Coordinates of C-alpha atoms in Angstrom, one line a residue:
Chain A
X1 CA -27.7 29.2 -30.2
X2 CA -26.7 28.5 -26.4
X3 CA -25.8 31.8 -24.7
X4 CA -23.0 31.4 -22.3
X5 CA -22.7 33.9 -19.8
X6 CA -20.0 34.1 -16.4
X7 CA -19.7 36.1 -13.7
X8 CA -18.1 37.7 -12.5
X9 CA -15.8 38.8 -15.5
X10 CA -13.0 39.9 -13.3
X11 CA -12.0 38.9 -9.8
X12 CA -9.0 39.5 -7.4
X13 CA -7.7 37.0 -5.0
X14 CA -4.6 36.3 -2.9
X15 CA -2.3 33.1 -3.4
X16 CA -4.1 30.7 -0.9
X17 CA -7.9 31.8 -1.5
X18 CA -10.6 30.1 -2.7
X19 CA -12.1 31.1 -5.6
X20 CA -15.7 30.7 -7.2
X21 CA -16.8 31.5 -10.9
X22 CA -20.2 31.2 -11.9
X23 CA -21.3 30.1 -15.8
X24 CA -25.3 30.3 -16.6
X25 CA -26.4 29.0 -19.9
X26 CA -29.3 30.3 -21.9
X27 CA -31.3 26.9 -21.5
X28 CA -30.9 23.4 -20.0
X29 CA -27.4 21.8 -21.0
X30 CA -27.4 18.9 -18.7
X31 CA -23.6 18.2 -17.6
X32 CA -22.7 19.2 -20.7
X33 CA -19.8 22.0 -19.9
X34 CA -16.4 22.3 -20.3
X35 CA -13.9 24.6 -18.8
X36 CA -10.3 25.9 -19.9
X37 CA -7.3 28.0 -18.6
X38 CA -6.1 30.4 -20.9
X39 CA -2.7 33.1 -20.2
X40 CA -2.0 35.6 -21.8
X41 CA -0.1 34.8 -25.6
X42 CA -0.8 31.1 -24.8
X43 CA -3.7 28.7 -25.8
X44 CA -6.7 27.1 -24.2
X45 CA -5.9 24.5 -21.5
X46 CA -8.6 22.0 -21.3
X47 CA -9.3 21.5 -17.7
X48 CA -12.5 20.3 -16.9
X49 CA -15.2 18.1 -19.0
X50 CA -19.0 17.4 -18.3
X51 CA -18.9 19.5 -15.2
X52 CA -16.8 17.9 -12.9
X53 CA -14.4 15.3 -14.4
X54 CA -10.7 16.6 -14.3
X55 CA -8.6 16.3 -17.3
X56 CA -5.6 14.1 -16.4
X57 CA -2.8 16.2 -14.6
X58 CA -5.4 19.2 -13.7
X59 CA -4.3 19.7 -10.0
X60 CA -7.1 18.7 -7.8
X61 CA -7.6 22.3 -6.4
X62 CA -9.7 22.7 -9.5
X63 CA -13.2 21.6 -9.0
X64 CA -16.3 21.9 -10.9
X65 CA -20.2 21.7 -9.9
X66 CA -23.5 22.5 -11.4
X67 CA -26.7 21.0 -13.9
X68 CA -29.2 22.6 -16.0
X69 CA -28.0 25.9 -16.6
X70 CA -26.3 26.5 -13.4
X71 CA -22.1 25.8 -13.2
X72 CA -19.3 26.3 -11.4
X73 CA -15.4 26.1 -11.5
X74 CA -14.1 26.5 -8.1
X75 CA -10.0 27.2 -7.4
X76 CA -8.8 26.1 -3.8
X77 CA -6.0 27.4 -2.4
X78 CA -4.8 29.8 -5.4
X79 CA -1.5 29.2 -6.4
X80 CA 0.5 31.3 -8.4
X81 CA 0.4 29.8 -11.5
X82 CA -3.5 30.3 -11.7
X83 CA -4.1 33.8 -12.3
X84 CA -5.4 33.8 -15.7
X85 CA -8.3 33.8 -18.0
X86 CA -11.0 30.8 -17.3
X87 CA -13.6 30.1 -19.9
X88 CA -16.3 27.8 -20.2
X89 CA -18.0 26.2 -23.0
X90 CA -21.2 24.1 -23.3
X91 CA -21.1 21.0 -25.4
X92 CA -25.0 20.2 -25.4
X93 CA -25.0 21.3 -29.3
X94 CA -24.0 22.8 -32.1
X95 CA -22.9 25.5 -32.6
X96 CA -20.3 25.0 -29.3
X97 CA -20.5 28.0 -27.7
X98 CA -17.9 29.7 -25.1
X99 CA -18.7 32.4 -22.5
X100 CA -16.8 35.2 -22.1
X101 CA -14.2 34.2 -19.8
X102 CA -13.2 34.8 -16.2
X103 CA -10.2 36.7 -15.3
X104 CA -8.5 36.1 -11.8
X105 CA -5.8 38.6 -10.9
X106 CA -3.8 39.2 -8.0
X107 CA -4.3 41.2 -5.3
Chain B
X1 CA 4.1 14.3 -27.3
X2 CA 0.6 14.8 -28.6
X3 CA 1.0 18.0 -30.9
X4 CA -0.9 20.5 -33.2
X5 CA 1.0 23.3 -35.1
X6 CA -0.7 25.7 -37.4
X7 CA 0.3 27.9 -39.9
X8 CA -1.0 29.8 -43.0
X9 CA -1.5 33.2 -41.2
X10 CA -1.5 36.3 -42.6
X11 CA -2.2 39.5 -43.7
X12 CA -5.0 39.7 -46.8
X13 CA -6.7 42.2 -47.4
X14 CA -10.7 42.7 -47.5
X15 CA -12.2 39.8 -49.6
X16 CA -9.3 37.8 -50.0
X17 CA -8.6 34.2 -49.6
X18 CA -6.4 32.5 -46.7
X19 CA -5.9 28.8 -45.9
X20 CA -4.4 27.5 -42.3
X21 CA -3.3 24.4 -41.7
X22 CA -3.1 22.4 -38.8
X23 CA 0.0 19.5 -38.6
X24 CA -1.1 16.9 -35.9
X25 CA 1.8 14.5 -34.5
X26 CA 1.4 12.3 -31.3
X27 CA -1.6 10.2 -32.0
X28 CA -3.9 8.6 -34.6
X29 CA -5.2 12.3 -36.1
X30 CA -7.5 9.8 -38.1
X31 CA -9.4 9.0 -35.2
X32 CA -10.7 12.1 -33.8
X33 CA -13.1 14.9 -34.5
X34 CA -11.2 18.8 -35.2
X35 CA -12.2 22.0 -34.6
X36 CA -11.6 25.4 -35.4
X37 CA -11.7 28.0 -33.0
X38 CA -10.8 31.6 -33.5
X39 CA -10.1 34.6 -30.6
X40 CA -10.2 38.6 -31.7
X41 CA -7.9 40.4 -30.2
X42 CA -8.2 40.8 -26.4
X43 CA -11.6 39.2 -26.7
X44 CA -12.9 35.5 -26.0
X45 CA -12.9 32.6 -27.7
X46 CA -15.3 31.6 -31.0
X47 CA -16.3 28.3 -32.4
X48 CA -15.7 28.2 -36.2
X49 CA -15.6 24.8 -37.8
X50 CA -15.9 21.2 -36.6
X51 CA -14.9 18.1 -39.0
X52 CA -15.3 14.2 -38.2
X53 CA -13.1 12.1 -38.4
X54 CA -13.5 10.8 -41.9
X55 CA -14.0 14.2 -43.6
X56 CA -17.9 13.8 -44.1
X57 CA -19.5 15.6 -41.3
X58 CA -18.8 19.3 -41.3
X59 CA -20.0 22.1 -39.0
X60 CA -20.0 26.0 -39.0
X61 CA -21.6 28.7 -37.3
X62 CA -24.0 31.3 -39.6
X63 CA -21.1 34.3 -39.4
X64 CA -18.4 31.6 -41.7
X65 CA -20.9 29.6 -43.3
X66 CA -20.5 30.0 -46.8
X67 CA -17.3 31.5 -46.6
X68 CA -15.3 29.1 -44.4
X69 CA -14.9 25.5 -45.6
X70 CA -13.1 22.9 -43.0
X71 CA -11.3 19.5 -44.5
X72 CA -8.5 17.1 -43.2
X73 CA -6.1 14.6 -45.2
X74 CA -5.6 12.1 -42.6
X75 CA -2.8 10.2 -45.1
X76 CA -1.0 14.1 -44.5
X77 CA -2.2 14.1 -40.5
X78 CA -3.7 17.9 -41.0
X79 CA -6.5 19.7 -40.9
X80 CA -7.3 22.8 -43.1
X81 CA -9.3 25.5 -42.9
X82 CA -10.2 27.6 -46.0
X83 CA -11.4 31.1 -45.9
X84 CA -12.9 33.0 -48.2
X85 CA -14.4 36.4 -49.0
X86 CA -12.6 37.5 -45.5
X87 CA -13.9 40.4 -43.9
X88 CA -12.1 43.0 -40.9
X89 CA -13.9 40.8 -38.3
X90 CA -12.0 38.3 -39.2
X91 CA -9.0 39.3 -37.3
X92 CA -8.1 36.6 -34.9
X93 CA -5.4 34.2 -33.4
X94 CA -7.1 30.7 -34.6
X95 CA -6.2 27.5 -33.1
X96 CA -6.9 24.2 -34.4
X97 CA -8.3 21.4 -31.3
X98 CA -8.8 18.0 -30.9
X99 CA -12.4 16.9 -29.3
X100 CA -12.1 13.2 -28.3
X101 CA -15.1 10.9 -28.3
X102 CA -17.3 12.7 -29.6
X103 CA -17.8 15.0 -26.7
X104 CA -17.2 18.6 -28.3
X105 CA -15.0 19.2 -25.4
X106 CA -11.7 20.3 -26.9
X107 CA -8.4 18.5 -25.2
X108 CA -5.4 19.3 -27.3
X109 CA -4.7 22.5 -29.0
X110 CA -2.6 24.5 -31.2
X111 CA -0.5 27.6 -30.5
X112 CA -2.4 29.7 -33.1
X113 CA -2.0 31.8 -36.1
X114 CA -3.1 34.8 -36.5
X115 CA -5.1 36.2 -39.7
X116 CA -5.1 39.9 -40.1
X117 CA -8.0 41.2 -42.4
X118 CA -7.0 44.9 -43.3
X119 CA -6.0 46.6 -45.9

């Protein structure tokens, strides 16, 4: 299986930051990663696919980068409604796996 | 409004039996590939099942194989999951999600149910 592994696992930022989370996969996935929003009691929000393509109405603040086993998701200008848990997932085979999630806080 | 609503969560105890259900409503549930997908409590989030879009294709990781069994009527517009011989790391929220196109990215999901294993 595809090991999925971010950093860092926490984070603290003011509203108006920029933000950078990293996601390194066990082998070569390609573009093949996904990443989601979650908040606390709620579910998964899909907001990025194959790297960099934004799901439609995913602000444009939200940005993703990366190949091979090398990815980002990159928050500009932090708004409020951002602090939350961010997860990505790889989608190169079966079984999908997720990593363990980003959590950005305020400080 | 696309929408997925499970329910079927419970408490069982050790070994017992459970089966979720997933009601889709906002688009052609016949058309797309579902998933599974379970989170522990305060911990991340775990594949479980996939299913095509005809029922014929199924997926599961090794720690449900055997014990988990994923199936959709797409004349009732839900998905199931069945789970068997349930065991204390089992507890989870799980949410039911649509992948679209074949891309095992997951756009549309559930608000979960949550399975308690304890007895």
């Amino acid at each position: 299986d595809i090991q999925m592994t971010q950093s860092p696992s926490s984070l603290s930022a003011s509203i108006g930051d920029t933000v950078t989370m990293t996601c390194r996969a066990s082998q070569a996935i390609g573009s093949y990663v996904n990443w989601y929003q979650q908040k606390p009691g709620k579910a998964p929000r899909f907001l990025i696919y194959a790297t960099f393509n934004l799901q439609s109405g995913v602000p444009s603040r939200f940005s993703g980068s990366g190949s091979g086993t090398d990815f980002t998701l990159t928050i500009s200008s932090l708004q409020p409604e951002d602090f939350a848990t961010y997860y990505c997932q790889q989608s190169y085979n079966t079984p999908v796996t997720f990593g363990g999630g980003t959590k950005v806080e305020i400080k | 409004e696309m929408q997925l609503v499970e329910s079927g969560g419970d408490l069982v105890q050790p070994g017992g039996s459970l089966r979720l259900s997933c009601a889709a409503s906002g688009f052609t549930f016949s058309n797309y590939w579902m998933h599974w997908v379970r989170q522990a409590p305060g911990k991340g989030l775990v594949w479980v099942s996939h299913i095509n879009s005809d029922g014929a294709t199924t997926n599961y990781p090794d720690y449900v194989k055997g014990r988990f069994t994923i199936s959709r009527d797409n004349a009732k517009n839900t998905l199931y999951l069945q789970m068997n011989s349930l065991r204390a790391e089992d507890t989870a929220v799980y949410y039911c999600a649509r992948e679209p196109g074949g891309s095992d990215a997951l756009d549309i999901w559930g608000q979960g149910t949550m399975v308690t294993v304890s007895s």
